[in-house]
Amino acid sequence: MPELPEVETIARGVDRRLRGDSILSAWFSSYKEPFKTPPDEMQAALPGLRIARVRRVGKHIVADLAEKSVPKSVPKSAKKSARKAAPPARTRAATEQQLLVHLGMTGRLLIAAPEVPLPPHTHAVLSLASGRELRFVDPRRFGRIGLVSGFTGPGREPLTISQDDFATLFRGRKLAIKAALLNQSLLHGVGNIYADESLFRAGIRPARVAGRLSRERLNRLHEALRAVLLEAIRAGGSSVSDYVDADGVAGFFQIQHRVYLRTGEPCLVCGTPIRRIVLAGRGTHFCPYCQK
DNA sequence: CATTTCACCTGGTGGC
DNA sequence: TGCCACCAGGTGAAAT
């Protein structure tokens, strides 16, 4: 399901519910695909960590994990502090762990009570101090979970990149602008829907060579992309709870697509039938009249 | 290096 | 109803 707006919506929902909770234990399925970090490693590392914050980076959901602060009333000094001189500052920042979740095409994060039966294709379950479980479910197994630190994502953020930097990304590139938009090491977070939708709004044919687009057209694309992503985030915000909660998979309240999956239907602006081609291996939808 | 193609999976849909 | 081809919002490895 997930491109930037969906992942943003999910990350916000999980953050609101789980921030401050901590991990008691972790279970992982026996498939190997979903894991970027060996499950036994995660199983060993996760218990005791506190979920400090959950946020989105590109299409990734990042949970910042912190050592559970030890209550001061239990000074361990009596036991061991004498043996090793403690390092002066806890410069933990560099080693701070992050749980990384990529939803692939069909991944879902669910928060449920333990007594709710596990849905089919559940690949990870974190038991939390609050008594709830965070579950990762993914039939197609394109999603990934891993433990990392210092994750910044493969590319630049479409919502915050400047017009100048946006234009620079495509300089000298000979690939189609649509393929460039999908390349996560340039911009991260844009997927097939919002690539098509932003190109439509900017009036640009998906097959145009990225490096040959005028600065003016790139500026228009920059703005169209921001606009459609923000609109989608606003629309998605209303259904976060349905998505994240136990078994409510109501899906997203999506904005109306203007070209995506509208092959043969009339363009909403000029009435010309929307055309579908395959570009960069993906179904690509555009209006042959409005997009030049 | 830049770019393209393809494999990786399961499930839903629509035609026959 | 059953069977089958095709499509799906993702990526990374392999090929070009």
PDB file of C-alpha atoms (C1' of nucleotides) in Angstrom:
ATOM      1  CA  MET A   1       0.000   0.000   0.000  1.00  0.00           C
ATOM      2  CA  PRO A   2       2.414   2.440   1.154  1.00  0.00           C
ATOM      3  CA  GLU A   3       3.998   5.480  -0.324  1.00  0.00           C
ATOM      4  CA  LEU A   4       5.060   8.560   1.563  1.00  0.00           C
ATOM      5  CA  PRO A   5       1.608   9.785   2.643  1.00  0.00           C
ATOM      6  CA  GLU A   6       0.485   6.366   3.812  1.00  0.00           C
ATOM      7  CA  VAL A   7       3.725   5.711   5.670  1.00  0.00           C
ATOM      8  CA  GLU A   8       3.546   9.167   7.252  1.00  0.00           C
ATOM      9  CA  THR A   9       0.012   8.462   8.387  1.00  0.00           C
ATOM     10  CA  ILE A  10       0.919   5.100   9.847  1.00  0.00           C
ATOM     11  CA  ALA A  11       4.040   6.408  11.567  1.00  0.00           C
ATOM     12  CA  ARG A  12       2.048   9.199  13.211  1.00  0.00           C
ATOM     13  CA  GLY A  13      -0.567   6.724  14.365  1.00  0.00           C
ATOM     14  CA  VAL A  14       1.975   4.346  15.841  1.00  0.00           C
ATOM     15  CA  ASP A  15       3.835   7.215  17.487  1.00  0.00           C
ATOM     16  CA  ARG A  16       0.698   8.502  19.141  1.00  0.00           C
ATOM     17  CA  ARG A  17      -0.121   5.093  20.544  1.00  0.00           C
ATOM     18  CA  LEU A  18       3.222   3.613  21.393  1.00  0.00           C
ATOM     19  CA  ARG A  19       5.520   6.479  22.326  1.00  0.00           C
ATOM     20  CA  GLY A  20       6.900   5.828  25.790  1.00  0.00           C
ATOM     21  CA  ASP A  21       5.921   2.186  25.830  1.00  0.00           C
ATOM     22  CA  SER A  22       8.680  -0.376  26.128  1.00  0.00           C
ATOM     23  CA  ILE A  23       9.443  -3.751  24.680  1.00  0.00           C
ATOM     24  CA  LEU A  24       9.215  -6.830  26.847  1.00  0.00           C
ATOM     25  CA  SER A  25       9.909  -9.471  24.223  1.00  0.00           C
ATOM     26  CA  ALA A  26      10.008 -10.065  20.511  1.00  0.00           C
ATOM     27  CA  TRP A  27       8.907 -12.932  18.302  1.00  0.00           C
ATOM     28  CA  PHE A  28       9.684 -13.445  14.612  1.00  0.00           C
ATOM     29  CA  SER A  29       8.396 -15.846  11.996  1.00  0.00           C
ATOM     30  CA  SER A  30      10.632 -18.498  10.489  1.00  0.00           C
ATOM     31  CA  TYR A  31      10.707 -16.933   7.039  1.00  0.00           C
ATOM     32  CA  LYS A  32      13.930 -15.184   6.278  1.00  0.00           C
ATOM     33  CA  GLU A  33      12.753 -12.614   3.715  1.00  0.00           C
ATOM     34  CA  PRO A  34      11.251 -10.059   6.059  1.00  0.00           C
ATOM     35  CA  PHE A  35      14.374  -9.497   8.122  1.00  0.00           C
ATOM     36  CA  LYS A  36      17.362  -7.301   7.434  1.00  0.00           C
ATOM     37  CA  THR A  37      18.772  -8.186  10.825  1.00  0.00           C
ATOM     38  CA  PRO A  38      18.916 -11.806  12.009  1.00  0.00           C
ATOM     39  CA  PRO A  39      15.832 -12.399  14.161  1.00  0.00           C
ATOM     40  CA  ASP A  40      17.814 -13.878  17.035  1.00  0.00           C
ATOM     41  CA  GLU A  41      19.871 -10.709  17.160  1.00  0.00           C
ATOM     42  CA  MET A  42      16.744  -8.590  17.360  1.00  0.00           C
ATOM     43  CA  GLN A  43      15.236 -10.920  19.901  1.00  0.00           C
ATOM     44  CA  ALA A  44      18.262 -10.394  22.098  1.00  0.00           C
ATOM     45  CA  ALA A  45      18.541  -6.646  21.602  1.00  0.00           C
ATOM     46  CA  LEU A  46      14.948  -5.415  21.790  1.00  0.00           C
ATOM     47  CA  PRO A  47      13.696  -6.419  25.241  1.00  0.00           C
ATOM     48  CA  GLY A  48      14.058  -3.592  27.747  1.00  0.00           C
ATOM     49  CA  LEU A  49      14.216  -0.844  25.148  1.00  0.00           C
ATOM     50  CA  ARG A  50      11.810   2.054  25.268  1.00  0.00           C
ATOM     51  CA  ILE A  51      10.070   3.467  22.199  1.00  0.00           C
ATOM     52  CA  ALA A  52      11.157   7.084  22.347  1.00  0.00           C
ATOM     53  CA  ARG A  53       9.509   8.182  19.140  1.00  0.00           C
ATOM     54  CA  VAL A  54       8.151   6.807  15.865  1.00  0.00           C
ATOM     55  CA  ARG A  55       8.548   8.737  12.639  1.00  0.00           C
ATOM     56  CA  ARG A  56       8.780   8.401   8.871  1.00  0.00           C
ATOM     57  CA  VAL A  57      11.890   8.638   6.724  1.00  0.00           C
ATOM     58  CA  GLY A  58      11.127   8.149   3.039  1.00  0.00           C
ATOM     59  CA  LYS A  59       9.011   5.010   2.943  1.00  0.00           C
ATOM     60  CA  HIS A  60      10.522   3.703   6.165  1.00  0.00           C
ATOM     61  CA  ILE A  61       8.959   3.747   9.600  1.00  0.00           C
ATOM     62  CA  VAL A  62      11.656   4.445  12.168  1.00  0.00           C
ATOM     63  CA  ALA A  63      11.182   3.717  15.852  1.00  0.00           C
ATOM     64  CA  ASP A  64      13.883   5.419  17.913  1.00  0.00           C
ATOM     65  CA  LEU A  65      14.729   3.164  20.808  1.00  0.00           C
ATOM     66  CA  ALA A  66      16.261   4.200  24.113  1.00  0.00           C
ATOM     67  CA  GLU A  67      17.652   2.347  27.061  1.00  0.00           C
ATOM     68  CA  LYS A  68      14.978   2.166  29.658  1.00  0.00           C
ATOM     69  CA  SER A  69      16.076   4.719  32.230  1.00  0.00           C
ATOM     70  CA  VAL A  70      17.066   2.991  35.434  1.00  0.00           C
ATOM     71  CA  PRO A  71      15.252   4.356  38.475  1.00  0.00           C
ATOM     72  CA  LYS A  72      17.641   6.303  40.658  1.00  0.00           C
ATOM     73  CA  SER A  73      16.395   4.571  43.725  1.00  0.00           C
ATOM     74  CA  VAL A  74      18.280   1.471  42.703  1.00  0.00           C
ATOM     75  CA  PRO A  75      21.879   2.531  42.565  1.00  0.00           C
ATOM     76  CA  LYS A  76      23.956  -0.151  41.020  1.00  0.00           C
ATOM     77  CA  SER A  77      26.981   1.653  42.349  1.00  0.00           C
ATOM     78  CA  ALA A  78      27.211  -0.673  45.269  1.00  0.00           C
ATOM     79  CA  LYS A  79      27.772  -3.589  43.001  1.00  0.00           C
ATOM     80  CA  LYS A  80      29.909  -2.845  40.061  1.00  0.00           C
ATOM     81  CA  SER A  81      30.757   0.772  39.582  1.00  0.00           C
ATOM     82  CA  ALA A  82      33.994   0.408  41.396  1.00  0.00           C
ATOM     83  CA  ARG A  83      35.351  -2.059  38.934  1.00  0.00           C
ATOM     84  CA  LYS A  84      35.235   0.118  35.865  1.00  0.00           C
ATOM     85  CA  ALA A  85      35.509   3.833  35.756  1.00  0.00           C
ATOM     86  CA  ALA A  86      32.345   4.731  33.922  1.00  0.00           C
ATOM     87  CA  PRO A  87      32.848   6.649  30.690  1.00  0.00           C
ATOM     88  CA  PRO A  88      32.290  10.341  31.445  1.00  0.00           C
ATOM     89  CA  ALA A  89      29.382  11.148  29.187  1.00  0.00           C
ATOM     90  CA  ARG A  90      26.884   8.688  27.903  1.00  0.00           C
ATOM     91  CA  THR A  91      27.566   9.499  24.300  1.00  0.00           C
ATOM     92  CA  ARG A  92      24.969   7.047  23.265  1.00  0.00           C
ATOM     93  CA  ALA A  93      23.681   8.943  20.308  1.00  0.00           C
ATOM     94  CA  ALA A  94      25.890   7.134  17.864  1.00  0.00           C
ATOM     95  CA  THR A  95      24.880   3.683  19.001  1.00  0.00           C
ATOM     96  CA  GLU A  96      21.250   4.469  19.641  1.00  0.00           C
ATOM     97  CA  GLN A  97      19.249   1.716  18.040  1.00  0.00           C
ATOM     98  CA  GLN A  98      16.365   2.147  15.679  1.00  0.00           C
ATOM     99  CA  LEU A  99      13.790  -0.372  14.652  1.00  0.00           C
ATOM    100  CA  LEU A 100      13.273   0.060  10.939  1.00  0.00           C
ATOM    101  CA  VAL A 101      10.116  -1.109   9.206  1.00  0.00           C
ATOM    102  CA  HIS A 102       9.471  -1.049   5.484  1.00  0.00           C
ATOM    103  CA  LEU A 103       5.988  -2.141   4.522  1.00  0.00           C
ATOM    104  CA  GLY A 104       6.797  -3.269   0.985  1.00  0.00           C
ATOM    105  CA  MET A 105       3.580  -3.613  -0.977  1.00  0.00           C
ATOM    106  CA  THR A 106       1.321  -5.341   1.511  1.00  0.00           C
ATOM    107  CA  GLY A 107       2.848  -4.811   4.949  1.00  0.00           C
ATOM    108  CA  ARG A 108       0.704  -3.636   7.867  1.00  0.00           C
ATOM    109  CA  LEU A 109       1.438  -2.652  11.436  1.00  0.00           C
ATOM    110  CA  LEU A 110      -1.252  -3.577  13.902  1.00  0.00           C
ATOM    111  CA  ILE A 111      -1.629  -2.811  17.574  1.00  0.00           C
ATOM    112  CA  ALA A 112      -3.674  -5.452  19.293  1.00  0.00           C
ATOM    113  CA  ALA A 113      -4.405  -7.147  22.573  1.00  0.00           C
ATOM    114  CA  PRO A 114      -2.583 -10.476  22.945  1.00  0.00           C
ATOM    115  CA  GLU A 115      -5.853 -12.408  23.001  1.00  0.00           C
ATOM    116  CA  VAL A 116      -6.766 -11.247  19.514  1.00  0.00           C
ATOM    117  CA  PRO A 117      -5.749 -14.115  17.212  1.00  0.00           C
ATOM    118  CA  LEU A 118      -2.728 -13.499  15.029  1.00  0.00           C
ATOM    119  CA  PRO A 119      -3.742 -12.831  11.433  1.00  0.00           C
ATOM    120  CA  PRO A 120      -2.246 -15.029   8.721  1.00  0.00           C
ATOM    121  CA  HIS A 121       1.179 -13.877   7.513  1.00  0.00           C
ATOM    122  CA  THR A 122       2.197 -12.363  10.814  1.00  0.00           C
ATOM    123  CA  HIS A 123       5.993 -12.096  10.793  1.00  0.00           C
ATOM    124  CA  ALA A 124       6.809 -10.139  13.909  1.00  0.00           C
ATOM    125  CA  VAL A 125       5.221  -9.530  17.288  1.00  0.00           C
ATOM    126  CA  LEU A 126       6.582  -7.170  19.924  1.00  0.00           C
ATOM    127  CA  SER A 127       5.078  -7.584  23.381  1.00  0.00           C
ATOM    128  CA  LEU A 128       4.883  -4.258  25.158  1.00  0.00           C
ATOM    129  CA  ALA A 129       4.918  -3.203  28.784  1.00  0.00           C
ATOM    130  CA  SER A 130       1.452  -1.706  28.366  1.00  0.00           C
ATOM    131  CA  GLY A 131       0.099  -5.171  27.656  1.00  0.00           C
ATOM    132  CA  ARG A 132      -0.460  -4.577  23.980  1.00  0.00           C
ATOM    133  CA  GLU A 133       1.306  -6.119  21.018  1.00  0.00           C
ATOM    134  CA  LEU A 134       2.764  -4.463  17.962  1.00  0.00           C
ATOM    135  CA  ARG A 135       2.370  -6.832  15.041  1.00  0.00           C
ATOM    136  CA  PHE A 136       3.851  -6.824  11.579  1.00  0.00           C
ATOM    137  CA  VAL A 137       1.744  -8.625   8.996  1.00  0.00           C
ATOM    138  CA  ASP A 138       2.783  -8.991   5.363  1.00  0.00           C
ATOM    139  CA  PRO A 139       1.328 -11.603   2.979  1.00  0.00           C
ATOM    140  CA  ARG A 140       3.613 -10.850   0.087  1.00  0.00           C
ATOM    141  CA  ARG A 141       6.769 -10.638   2.164  1.00  0.00           C
ATOM    142  CA  PHE A 142       8.215  -7.667   0.326  1.00  0.00           C
ATOM    143  CA  GLY A 143       8.342  -5.734   3.584  1.00  0.00           C
ATOM    144  CA  ARG A 144      11.420  -5.612   5.827  1.00  0.00           C
ATOM    145  CA  ILE A 145      12.245  -5.194   9.483  1.00  0.00           C
ATOM    146  CA  GLY A 146      15.678  -4.484  10.865  1.00  0.00           C
ATOM    147  CA  LEU A 147      17.695  -2.935  13.648  1.00  0.00           C
ATOM    148  CA  VAL A 148      19.950  -0.054  12.651  1.00  0.00           C
ATOM    149  CA  SER A 149      21.417   3.142  13.968  1.00  0.00           C
ATOM    150  CA  GLY A 150      21.733   6.581  12.469  1.00  0.00           C
ATOM    151  CA  PHE A 151      19.283   5.895   9.658  1.00  0.00           C
ATOM    152  CA  THR A 152      18.787   8.878   7.382  1.00  0.00           C
ATOM    153  CA  GLY A 153      17.223   7.211   4.351  1.00  0.00           C
ATOM    154  CA  PRO A 154      18.549   6.622   0.862  1.00  0.00           C
ATOM    155  CA  GLY A 155      17.644   9.980  -0.662  1.00  0.00           C
ATOM    156  CA  ARG A 156      16.157  13.414  -0.081  1.00  0.00           C
ATOM    157  CA  GLU A 157      12.775  14.243   1.416  1.00  0.00           C
ATOM    158  CA  PRO A 158      10.284  15.375  -1.241  1.00  0.00           C
ATOM    159  CA  LEU A 159       8.444  17.586   1.248  1.00  0.00           C
ATOM    160  CA  THR A 160      11.420  19.589   2.425  1.00  0.00           C
ATOM    161  CA  ILE A 161      13.847  19.661  -0.483  1.00  0.00           C
ATOM    162  CA  SER A 162      14.343  23.126  -1.969  1.00  0.00           C
ATOM    163  CA  GLN A 163      13.477  24.002  -5.535  1.00  0.00           C
ATOM    164  CA  ASP A 164      17.152  24.356  -6.373  1.00  0.00           C
ATOM    165  CA  ASP A 165      18.163  21.022  -4.906  1.00  0.00           C
ATOM    166  CA  PHE A 166      15.199  19.362  -6.555  1.00  0.00           C
ATOM    167  CA  ALA A 167      16.315  20.599  -9.963  1.00  0.00           C
ATOM    168  CA  THR A 168      19.890  19.524  -9.300  1.00  0.00           C
ATOM    169  CA  LEU A 169      18.801  15.955  -8.662  1.00  0.00           C
ATOM    170  CA  PHE A 170      17.886  15.472 -12.304  1.00  0.00           C
ATOM    171  CA  ARG A 171      20.731  17.328 -13.956  1.00  0.00           C
ATOM    172  CA  GLY A 172      22.421  15.254 -16.651  1.00  0.00           C
ATOM    173  CA  ARG A 173      20.128  12.261 -16.169  1.00  0.00           C
ATOM    174  CA  LYS A 174      19.078  10.399 -19.264  1.00  0.00           C
ATOM    175  CA  LEU A 175      16.340   8.303 -17.756  1.00  0.00           C
ATOM    176  CA  ALA A 176      12.620   9.052 -17.910  1.00  0.00           C
ATOM    177  CA  ILE A 177      11.410  11.556 -15.329  1.00  0.00           C
ATOM    178  CA  LYS A 178       9.001   8.955 -13.985  1.00  0.00           C
ATOM    179  CA  ALA A 179      11.851   6.490 -13.428  1.00  0.00           C
ATOM    180  CA  ALA A 180      13.823   9.248 -11.713  1.00  0.00           C
ATOM    181  CA  LEU A 181      10.924  10.032  -9.389  1.00  0.00           C
ATOM    182  CA  LEU A 182      10.767   6.381  -8.396  1.00  0.00           C
ATOM    183  CA  ASN A 183      14.494   6.179  -7.689  1.00  0.00           C
ATOM    184  CA  GLN A 184      14.683   6.231  -3.911  1.00  0.00           C
ATOM    185  CA  SER A 185      18.302   7.292  -3.807  1.00  0.00           C
ATOM    186  CA  LEU A 186      17.293  10.573  -5.426  1.00  0.00           C
ATOM    187  CA  LEU A 187      14.006  11.340  -3.711  1.00  0.00           C
ATOM    188  CA  HIS A 188      12.749   8.854  -1.166  1.00  0.00           C
ATOM    189  CA  GLY A 189       9.080   8.277  -0.510  1.00  0.00           C
ATOM    190  CA  VAL A 190       7.607   8.697  -3.981  1.00  0.00           C
ATOM    191  CA  GLY A 191       6.026   5.571  -5.452  1.00  0.00           C
ATOM    192  CA  ASN A 192       4.015   4.705  -8.497  1.00  0.00           C
ATOM    193  CA  ILE A 193       0.808   6.520  -7.609  1.00  0.00           C
ATOM    194  CA  TYR A 194       2.281   9.840  -6.639  1.00  0.00           C
ATOM    195  CA  ALA A 195       4.772   9.750  -9.478  1.00  0.00           C
ATOM    196  CA  ASP A 196       1.886   9.496 -11.947  1.00  0.00           C
ATOM    197  CA  GLU A 197      -0.291  11.978 -10.109  1.00  0.00           C
ATOM    198  CA  SER A 198       2.399  14.625  -9.714  1.00  0.00           C
ATOM    199  CA  LEU A 199       3.413  14.358 -13.369  1.00  0.00           C
ATOM    200  CA  PHE A 200      -0.193  14.841 -14.376  1.00  0.00           C
ATOM    201  CA  ARG A 201      -0.566  17.907 -12.208  1.00  0.00           C
ATOM    202  CA  ALA A 202       2.643  19.327 -13.615  1.00  0.00           C
ATOM    203  CA  GLY A 203       1.578  18.587 -17.203  1.00  0.00           C
ATOM    204  CA  ILE A 204       4.667  16.502 -17.929  1.00  0.00           C
ATOM    205  CA  ARG A 205       4.794  13.254 -19.906  1.00  0.00           C
ATOM    206  CA  PRO A 206       6.215  10.449 -17.772  1.00  0.00           C
ATOM    207  CA  ALA A 207       8.632   9.386 -20.533  1.00  0.00           C
ATOM    208  CA  ARG A 208      10.333  12.787 -20.856  1.00  0.00           C
ATOM    209  CA  VAL A 209      14.063  12.575 -20.259  1.00  0.00           C
ATOM    210  CA  ALA A 210      14.675  13.911 -16.759  1.00  0.00           C
ATOM    211  CA  GLY A 211      17.820  15.843 -17.599  1.00  0.00           C
ATOM    212  CA  ARG A 212      16.195  17.712 -20.469  1.00  0.00           C
ATOM    213  CA  LEU A 213      13.296  19.224 -18.586  1.00  0.00           C
ATOM    214  CA  SER A 214      13.406  22.998 -18.329  1.00  0.00           C
ATOM    215  CA  ARG A 215      13.922  24.548 -14.950  1.00  0.00           C
ATOM    216  CA  GLU A 216      10.449  25.982 -15.165  1.00  0.00           C
ATOM    217  CA  ARG A 217       8.896  22.571 -15.673  1.00  0.00           C
ATOM    218  CA  LEU A 218      10.956  21.087 -12.845  1.00  0.00           C
ATOM    219  CA  ASN A 219       9.741  23.864 -10.566  1.00  0.00           C
ATOM    220  CA  ARG A 220       6.198  22.998 -11.493  1.00  0.00           C
ATOM    221  CA  LEU A 221       6.861  19.329 -10.760  1.00  0.00           C
ATOM    222  CA  HIS A 222       8.430  20.183  -7.419  1.00  0.00           C
ATOM    223  CA  GLU A 223       5.335  22.119  -6.442  1.00  0.00           C
ATOM    224  CA  ALA A 224       2.880  19.556  -7.835  1.00  0.00           C
ATOM    225  CA  LEU A 225       4.588  16.769  -5.937  1.00  0.00           C
ATOM    226  CA  ARG A 226       4.531  18.678  -2.665  1.00  0.00           C
ATOM    227  CA  ALA A 227       0.898  19.578  -3.167  1.00  0.00           C
ATOM    228  CA  VAL A 228      -0.306  16.067  -3.936  1.00  0.00           C
ATOM    229  CA  LEU A 229       1.673  14.518  -1.085  1.00  0.00           C
ATOM    230  CA  LEU A 230       0.403  17.037   1.452  1.00  0.00           C
ATOM    231  CA  GLU A 231      -3.145  16.624   0.239  1.00  0.00           C
ATOM    232  CA  ALA A 232      -2.865  12.869   0.592  1.00  0.00           C
ATOM    233  CA  ILE A 233      -1.418  13.127   4.073  1.00  0.00           C
ATOM    234  CA  ARG A 234      -4.292  15.319   5.129  1.00  0.00           C
ATOM    235  CA  ALA A 235      -6.782  12.849   3.680  1.00  0.00           C
ATOM    236  CA  GLY A 236      -5.054   9.884   5.270  1.00  0.00           C
ATOM    237  CA  GLY A 237      -4.930  11.389   8.699  1.00  0.00           C
ATOM    238  CA  SER A 238      -8.572  10.701   9.304  1.00  0.00           C
ATOM    239  CA  SER A 239      -8.251   6.948   8.989  1.00  0.00           C
ATOM    240  CA  VAL A 240      -5.035   6.208  10.831  1.00  0.00           C
ATOM    241  CA  SER A 241      -6.843   4.665  13.714  1.00  0.00           C
ATOM    242  CA  ASP A 242      -8.703   2.242  11.518  1.00  0.00           C
ATOM    243  CA  TYR A 243      -5.522   1.125   9.926  1.00  0.00           C
ATOM    244  CA  VAL A 244      -3.394   0.695  12.972  1.00  0.00           C
ATOM    245  CA  ASP A 245      -5.953  -0.719  15.341  1.00  0.00           C
ATOM    246  CA  ALA A 246      -6.443  -4.384  15.968  1.00  0.00           C
ATOM    247  CA  ASP A 247      -8.168  -5.721  12.911  1.00  0.00           C
ATOM    248  CA  GLY A 248      -9.656  -2.614  11.419  1.00  0.00           C
ATOM    249  CA  VAL A 249      -8.216  -2.572   7.947  1.00  0.00           C
ATOM    250  CA  ALA A 250     -10.579  -0.011   6.574  1.00  0.00           C
ATOM    251  CA  GLY A 251      -7.796   1.192   4.343  1.00  0.00           C
ATOM    252  CA  PHE A 252      -7.143   4.775   3.545  1.00  0.00           C
ATOM    253  CA  PHE A 253      -9.442   7.539   2.690  1.00  0.00           C
ATOM    254  CA  GLN A 254      -7.571   8.219  -0.495  1.00  0.00           C
ATOM    255  CA  ILE A 255      -7.627  11.373  -2.490  1.00  0.00           C
ATOM    256  CA  GLN A 256      -9.207  10.919  -5.845  1.00  0.00           C
ATOM    257  CA  HIS A 257      -6.623   9.835  -8.365  1.00  0.00           C
ATOM    258  CA  ARG A 258      -6.683  11.867 -11.532  1.00  0.00           C
ATOM    259  CA  VAL A 259      -4.808   9.397 -13.725  1.00  0.00           C
ATOM    260  CA  TYR A 260      -3.606   6.468 -11.643  1.00  0.00           C
ATOM    261  CA  LEU A 261      -5.552   3.291 -12.578  1.00  0.00           C
ATOM    262  CA  ARG A 262      -7.913   5.335 -14.751  1.00  0.00           C
ATOM    263  CA  THR A 263      -6.876   3.787 -18.055  1.00  0.00           C
ATOM    264  CA  GLY A 264      -9.437   4.551 -20.765  1.00  0.00           C
ATOM    265  CA  GLU A 265     -11.485   6.837 -18.542  1.00  0.00           C
ATOM    266  CA  PRO A 266     -11.842  10.469 -19.545  1.00  0.00           C
ATOM    267  CA  CYS A 267      -9.275  12.942 -18.290  1.00  0.00           C
ATOM    268  CA  LEU A 268     -10.915  15.038 -15.598  1.00  0.00           C
ATOM    269  CA  VAL A 269      -9.595  18.180 -17.237  1.00  0.00           C
ATOM    270  CA  CYS A 270     -10.037  17.648 -20.984  1.00  0.00           C
ATOM    271  CA  GLY A 271     -11.944  14.392 -21.449  1.00  0.00           C
ATOM    272  CA  THR A 272      -9.252  12.622 -23.453  1.00  0.00           C
ATOM    273  CA  PRO A 273      -9.034   8.935 -22.496  1.00  0.00           C
ATOM    274  CA  ILE A 274      -6.234   8.256 -20.016  1.00  0.00           C
ATOM    275  CA  ARG A 275      -3.500   6.132 -21.541  1.00  0.00           C
ATOM    276  CA  ARG A 276      -1.511   3.394 -19.885  1.00  0.00           C
ATOM    277  CA  ILE A 277       2.046   2.448 -20.825  1.00  0.00           C
ATOM    278  CA  VAL A 278       4.737   0.478 -19.038  1.00  0.00           C
ATOM    279  CA  LEU A 279       7.684   2.554 -17.920  1.00  0.00           C
ATOM    280  CA  ALA A 280      10.449   1.499 -15.578  1.00  0.00           C
ATOM    281  CA  GLY A 281       8.577  -1.783 -15.323  1.00  0.00           C
ATOM    282  CA  ARG A 282       5.564  -0.077 -13.777  1.00  0.00           C
ATOM    283  CA  GLY A 283       2.095   0.673 -15.025  1.00  0.00           C
ATOM    284  CA  THR A 284       2.150   4.345 -15.966  1.00  0.00           C
ATOM    285  CA  HIS A 285      -0.920   6.476 -16.505  1.00  0.00           C
ATOM    286  CA  PHE A 286      -1.145   9.842 -18.189  1.00  0.00           C
ATOM    287  CA  CYS A 287      -3.313  12.149 -20.256  1.00  0.00           C
ATOM    288  CA  PRO A 288      -1.904  12.377 -23.781  1.00  0.00           C
ATOM    289  CA  TYR A 289      -3.438  15.820 -24.204  1.00  0.00           C
ATOM    290  CA  CYS A 290      -2.683  17.543 -20.905  1.00  0.00           C
ATOM    291  CA  GLN A 291       0.805  16.114 -20.460  1.00  0.00           C
ATOM    292  CA  LYS A 292       3.427  17.144 -22.982  1.00  0.00           C
TER     293      LYS A 292
ATOM    294  C1'  DC B   1      28.833   4.469 -13.123  1.00  0.00           C
ATOM    295  C1'  DA B   2      23.988   4.946 -14.956  1.00  0.00           C
ATOM    296  C1'  DT B   3      20.122   2.606 -16.463  1.00  0.00           C
ATOM    297  C1'  DT B   4      17.039  -1.330 -17.395  1.00  0.00           C
ATOM    298  C1'  DT B   5      15.101  -5.708 -16.471  1.00  0.00           C
ATOM    299  C1'  DC B   6      13.693  -9.237 -13.643  1.00  0.00           C
ATOM    300  C1'  DA B   7      12.843 -12.116  -9.663  1.00  0.00           C
ATOM    301  C1'  DC B   8      10.913 -12.176  -5.401  1.00  0.00           C
ATOM    302  C1'  DC B   9       5.744 -13.395  -3.107  1.00  0.00           C
ATOM    303  C1'  DT B  10       0.508 -13.784  -2.351  1.00  0.00           C
ATOM    304  C1'  DG B  11      -4.052 -12.296  -3.375  1.00  0.00           C
ATOM    305  C1'  DG B  12      -7.764 -10.013  -5.828  1.00  0.00           C
ATOM    306  C1'  DT B  13     -10.209  -9.344 -10.134  1.00  0.00           C
ATOM    307  C1'  DG B  14     -12.346 -10.197 -14.339  1.00  0.00           C
ATOM    308  C1'  DG B  15     -12.955 -13.114 -18.557  1.00  0.00           C
ATOM    309  C1'  DC B  16     -14.416 -17.486 -20.130  1.00  0.00           C
TER     310       DC B  16
ATOM    311  C1'  DT C   1     -18.248 -22.446  -9.304  1.00  0.00           C
ATOM    312  C1'  DG C   2     -13.577 -23.195 -11.256  1.00  0.00           C
ATOM    313  C1'  DC C   3      -9.606 -22.075 -13.749  1.00  0.00           C
ATOM    314  C1'  DC C   4      -6.442 -18.897 -15.576  1.00  0.00           C
ATOM    315  C1'  DA C   5      -4.100 -14.768 -16.990  1.00  0.00           C
ATOM    316  C1'  DC C   6      -3.042 -10.546 -15.395  1.00  0.00           C
ATOM    317  C1'  DC C   7      -2.382  -6.911 -12.241  1.00  0.00           C
ATOM    318  C1'  DA C   8      -0.903  -4.862  -7.796  1.00  0.00           C
ATOM    319  C1'  DG C   9       1.089   1.240  -4.155  1.00  0.00           C
ATOM    320  C1'  DG C  10       8.287  -2.237  -3.544  1.00  0.00           C
ATOM    321  C1'  DT C  11      13.044  -3.075  -3.936  1.00  0.00           C
ATOM    322  C1'  DG C  12      17.648  -4.935  -4.853  1.00  0.00           C
ATOM    323  C1'  DA C  13      20.467  -7.978  -7.679  1.00  0.00           C
ATOM    324  C1'  DA C  14      21.863  -9.030 -12.221  1.00  0.00           C
ATOM    325  C1'  DA C  15      22.350  -7.748 -16.820  1.00  0.00           C
ATOM    326  C1'  DT C  16      23.287  -4.243 -20.326  1.00  0.00           C
TER     327       DT C  16
END
